[in-house]
Amino acid sequence: MLRFVLLGLLDAEPRYGYELKAVFEQFLGGTWPLNIGQVYTALTKLEKEGLVECQVVPQDLLPDRKVYALTDAGRAELRKWADEPDSGPVSLRDAFFLKIAVRSLTGESPRDLINKQRAEHLSALAELGRLQDEPNLHPATGLLLEGAMLRLEADLKWLDVCEDRLKDTT
Amino acid sequence: MLRFVLLGLLDAEPRYGYELKAVFEQFLGGTWPLNIGQVYTALTKLEKEGLVECQVVPQDLLPDRKVYALTDAGRAELRKWADEPDSGPVSLRDAFFLKIAVRSLTGESPRDLINKQRAEHLSALAELGRLQDEPNLHPATGLLLEGAMLRLEADLKWLDVCEDRLKDTT
DNA sequence: CACCGCATGTAACGTGTTACATGATTCA
DNA sequence: TGAATCATGTAACACGTTACATGCGGTG
């Protein structure tokens, strides 16, 4: 997952690790905070596999940079990944769903949890709205944020469904 | 994640590993196929942590069963997990979103991918509908399936948004 | 005989996460 | 002096996935 986003970012333009972290997080609207170490381990692995190659760029006063660029194999790998659609509903593997379902499994009322969850989702929705208003937002990032918002709205709808279902049983 | 669903299933009723796999998959409507080995490693780990305890039940003709039940600590751990709502939009960490976003990042048109993805989603939606019609469906499972369907619909909407956005740029 | 169902398990791998370590410069 | 920024990296952990191994009994 991460590797492919990195490949995508490098496909647009060669970059070094420290920079990649920032661009990556910006691209995802800050919804995927990344530990810098992860970037370096991923990059060295990609290099071993021949998908990227790096060039050391010395700087005076500042530490050297290792600027990575895609190889042809890397571009091919990226395209192969990006060309395949993803299988549908893996989404149930999700704490949000499972907590409520497990609750009603054991008979306990998930009412409190539903309310807490709704509040959580609403504030997340607001937060995403704020992110969307940021200047210099990459159009692709805007799309991502919109996707996340649509899902949150779907989840809110689901919470309503859960509540209705509860009323029927009670 | 898995561990908590197992705890939830055991809270409803003590069970042995082999049985748990079946119940687990049924509970999730078959959307999370589980390798049996995983169940046993998870169970032994839970036992080490004192969250479950097991009792060996010998059978004639068939291999012994190790029937697991929740301990008080296990019940507490389960409740602790189930009481906390989940943070909002981690959902962007998702190949479905990223493939299309990465595409438009490098300038390539994601039109083909969007169409393939839409077809994939529609067939997944149909499949979920089929699962919902199954007899003896646990109400909680019905809820889960509905949640998955709502998300799929949201994702389909997003694909439309992506297409519209493309037209604007072209 | 071969295969399937029941029932248990181990070993290794992939990927994301966290914490920690190094070393130079700039700024308060 | 102490902290923040730039820039690189290692080690260990968590969790899910896969493949493989074992052993017995019933069925075709």
Tab-separated table of C-alpha atoms in Angstrom, chain B:
chain	number	residue	atom	x	y	z
B	1	MET	CA	-9.494	-6.907	15.986
B	2	LEU	CA	-9.827	-10.640	15.472
B	3	ARG	CA	-9.104	-11.222	19.137
B	4	PHE	CA	-12.016	-9.067	20.217
B	5	VAL	CA	-14.453	-10.722	17.882
B	6	LEU	CA	-13.326	-14.042	19.315
B	7	LEU	CA	-13.825	-12.716	22.823
B	8	GLY	CA	-17.275	-11.539	21.828
B	9	LEU	CA	-18.205	-14.924	20.424
B	10	LEU	CA	-16.909	-16.633	23.543
B	11	ASP	CA	-18.825	-14.225	25.730
B	12	ALA	CA	-22.031	-15.454	24.170
B	13	GLU	CA	-21.078	-19.079	24.677
B	14	PRO	CA	-17.939	-21.197	25.323
B	15	ARG	CA	-16.593	-22.835	22.192
B	16	TYR	CA	-13.613	-24.716	20.805
B	17	GLY	CA	-11.292	-23.522	18.058
B	18	TYR	CA	-12.589	-25.459	15.129
B	19	GLU	CA	-16.116	-24.395	15.920
B	20	LEU	CA	-15.074	-20.780	16.442
B	21	LYS	CA	-13.755	-20.551	12.920
B	22	ALA	CA	-17.116	-21.574	11.515
B	23	VAL	CA	-19.116	-19.299	13.799
B	24	PHE	CA	-16.789	-16.420	13.134
B	25	GLU	CA	-17.123	-16.713	9.381
B	26	GLN	CA	-20.836	-17.130	9.578
B	27	PHE	CA	-21.077	-14.078	11.801
B	28	LEU	CA	-19.262	-12.025	9.213
B	29	GLY	CA	-21.343	-13.374	6.376
B	30	GLY	CA	-18.307	-15.034	4.868
B	31	THR	CA	-16.689	-11.673	4.160
B	32	TRP	CA	-13.706	-12.503	6.337
B	33	PRO	CA	-12.385	-15.957	5.494
B	34	LEU	CA	-10.215	-17.162	8.311
B	35	ASN	CA	-7.322	-19.569	8.290
B	36	ILE	CA	-7.896	-22.053	11.058
B	37	GLY	CA	-4.317	-21.682	12.252
B	38	GLN	CA	-4.998	-18.081	13.063
B	39	VAL	CA	-7.734	-19.060	15.463
B	40	TYR	CA	-5.461	-21.337	17.434
B	41	THR	CA	-2.596	-18.867	17.658
B	42	ALA	CA	-5.026	-16.186	18.767
B	43	LEU	CA	-6.566	-18.490	21.368
B	44	THR	CA	-3.271	-19.579	22.878
B	45	LYS	CA	-2.230	-15.958	23.073
B	46	LEU	CA	-5.467	-14.999	24.770
B	47	GLU	CA	-4.947	-17.840	27.192
B	48	LYS	CA	-1.428	-16.675	28.029
B	49	GLU	CA	-2.852	-13.257	28.794
B	50	GLY	CA	-5.457	-14.787	31.050
B	51	LEU	CA	-8.413	-13.554	29.036
B	52	VAL	CA	-9.741	-17.012	28.293
B	53	GLU	CA	-9.358	-20.401	29.919
B	54	CYS	CA	-9.851	-23.790	28.378
B	55	GLN	CA	-11.142	-27.153	29.400
B	56	VAL	CA	-10.323	-30.315	27.473
B	57	VAL	CA	-13.394	-32.309	26.569
B	58	PRO	CA	-12.547	-35.840	25.437
B	59	GLN	CA	-14.773	-37.488	22.851
B	60	ASP	CA	-14.854	-41.101	21.750
B	61	LEU	CA	-14.243	-41.641	18.065
B	62	LEU	CA	-13.359	-37.984	17.558
B	63	PRO	CA	-10.323	-35.972	18.669
B	64	ASP	CA	-10.478	-34.094	21.974
B	65	ARG	CA	-11.862	-30.629	22.048
B	66	LYS	CA	-10.389	-27.712	23.914
B	67	VAL	CA	-13.359	-25.650	24.913
B	68	TYR	CA	-12.539	-22.048	25.692
B	69	ALA	CA	-14.488	-19.697	27.908
B	70	LEU	CA	-14.038	-16.071	28.913
B	71	THR	CA	-12.464	-15.227	32.246
B	72	ASP	CA	-13.474	-12.162	34.214
B	73	ALA	CA	-10.403	-10.393	32.889
B	74	GLY	CA	-11.503	-11.355	29.385
B	75	ARG	CA	-14.951	-9.933	29.908
B	76	ALA	CA	-13.424	-6.729	31.249
B	77	GLU	CA	-11.062	-6.452	28.289
B	78	LEU	CA	-13.922	-6.991	25.859
B	79	ARG	CA	-16.039	-4.335	27.507
B	80	LYS	CA	-13.151	-1.880	27.543
B	81	TRP	CA	-12.717	-2.307	23.821
B	82	ALA	CA	-16.408	-2.203	22.999
B	83	ASP	CA	-17.022	0.930	25.068
B	84	GLU	CA	-14.673	3.164	23.143
B	85	PRO	CA	-15.862	4.654	19.877
B	86	ASP	CA	-13.507	4.551	16.939
B	87	SER	CA	-11.674	7.484	15.467
B	88	GLY	CA	-13.105	8.714	12.241
B	89	PRO	CA	-11.469	8.670	8.852
B	90	VAL	CA	-8.719	6.131	8.818
B	91	SER	CA	-10.424	4.903	5.694
B	92	LEU	CA	-8.128	6.649	3.251
B	93	ARG	CA	-5.572	3.930	3.920
B	94	ASP	CA	-7.362	1.974	1.298
B	95	ALA	CA	-6.212	0.729	-2.074
B	96	PHE	CA	-9.532	1.606	-3.584
B	97	PHE	CA	-9.042	5.294	-2.877
B	98	LEU	CA	-5.359	5.449	-3.404
B	99	LYS	CA	-5.224	3.828	-6.797
B	100	ILE	CA	-7.431	6.447	-8.317
B	101	ALA	CA	-5.846	9.316	-6.456
B	102	VAL	CA	-2.329	8.214	-7.377
B	103	ARG	CA	-3.450	7.986	-10.981
B	104	SER	CA	-4.654	11.513	-11.151
B	105	LEU	CA	-1.511	12.532	-9.299
B	106	THR	CA	0.691	11.506	-12.193
B	107	GLY	CA	-1.714	12.917	-14.753
B	108	GLU	CA	-2.811	9.596	-16.207
B	109	SER	CA	-6.521	9.249	-16.778
B	110	PRO	CA	-8.169	6.909	-14.295
B	111	ARG	CA	-11.210	6.477	-16.541
B	112	ASP	CA	-10.663	2.778	-17.290
B	113	LEU	CA	-9.955	2.014	-13.682
B	114	ILE	CA	-13.086	3.842	-12.574
B	115	ASN	CA	-15.200	1.752	-14.888
B	116	LYS	CA	-13.608	-1.506	-13.815
B	117	GLN	CA	-13.975	-0.495	-10.202
B	118	ARG	CA	-17.615	0.374	-10.631
B	119	ALA	CA	-18.330	-3.032	-12.133
B	120	GLU	CA	-16.486	-4.660	-9.256
B	121	HIS	CA	-18.463	-2.712	-6.689
B	122	LEU	CA	-21.780	-3.426	-8.324
B	123	SER	CA	-21.146	-7.138	-8.310
B	124	ALA	CA	-20.025	-6.960	-4.692
B	125	LEU	CA	-23.235	-5.139	-3.876
B	126	ALA	CA	-25.243	-7.863	-5.547
B	127	GLU	CA	-23.319	-10.507	-3.662
B	128	LEU	CA	-24.057	-8.813	-0.360
B	129	GLY	CA	-27.708	-8.665	-1.275
B	130	ARG	CA	-27.642	-12.391	-1.871
B	131	LEU	CA	-26.022	-12.987	1.499
B	132	GLN	CA	-28.695	-10.928	3.198
B	133	ASP	CA	-31.390	-13.196	1.848
B	134	GLU	CA	-29.915	-16.246	3.458
B	135	PRO	CA	-32.109	-18.014	5.966
B	136	ASN	CA	-31.044	-18.222	9.612
B	137	LEU	CA	-29.105	-15.015	9.304
B	138	HIS	CA	-28.099	-13.611	12.664
B	139	PRO	CA	-29.552	-10.113	13.099
B	140	ALA	CA	-26.092	-8.755	13.882
B	141	THR	CA	-24.803	-10.231	10.645
B	142	GLY	CA	-27.641	-8.566	8.775
B	143	LEU	CA	-26.562	-5.257	10.269
B	144	LEU	CA	-22.981	-5.826	9.224
B	145	LEU	CA	-23.968	-6.605	5.679
B	146	GLU	CA	-26.099	-3.504	5.538
B	147	GLY	CA	-23.167	-1.437	6.722
B	148	ALA	CA	-20.988	-2.871	4.010
B	149	MET	CA	-23.643	-2.087	1.422
B	150	LEU	CA	-23.961	1.502	2.558
B	151	ARG	CA	-20.226	1.909	2.199
B	152	LEU	CA	-20.244	0.375	-1.228
B	153	GLU	CA	-22.946	2.799	-2.286
B	154	ALA	CA	-20.874	5.649	-0.927
B	155	ASP	CA	-17.901	4.392	-2.902
B	156	LEU	CA	-19.998	4.213	-6.052
B	157	LYS	CA	-21.047	7.796	-5.488
B	158	TRP	CA	-17.398	8.689	-5.120
B	159	LEU	CA	-16.585	7.095	-8.441
B	160	ASP	CA	-19.197	9.364	-10.022
B	161	VAL	CA	-17.622	12.357	-8.352
B	162	CYS	CA	-14.243	11.314	-9.714
B	163	GLU	CA	-15.646	11.128	-13.211
B	164	ASP	CA	-17.254	14.541	-12.972
B	165	ARG	CA	-14.015	16.012	-11.720
B	166	LEU	CA	-12.220	14.537	-14.709
B	167	LYS	CA	-14.602	16.175	-17.153
B	168	ASP	CA	-13.922	19.538	-15.582
B	169	THR	CA	-10.197	19.147	-16.146
B	170	THR	CA	-10.394	17.819	-19.687
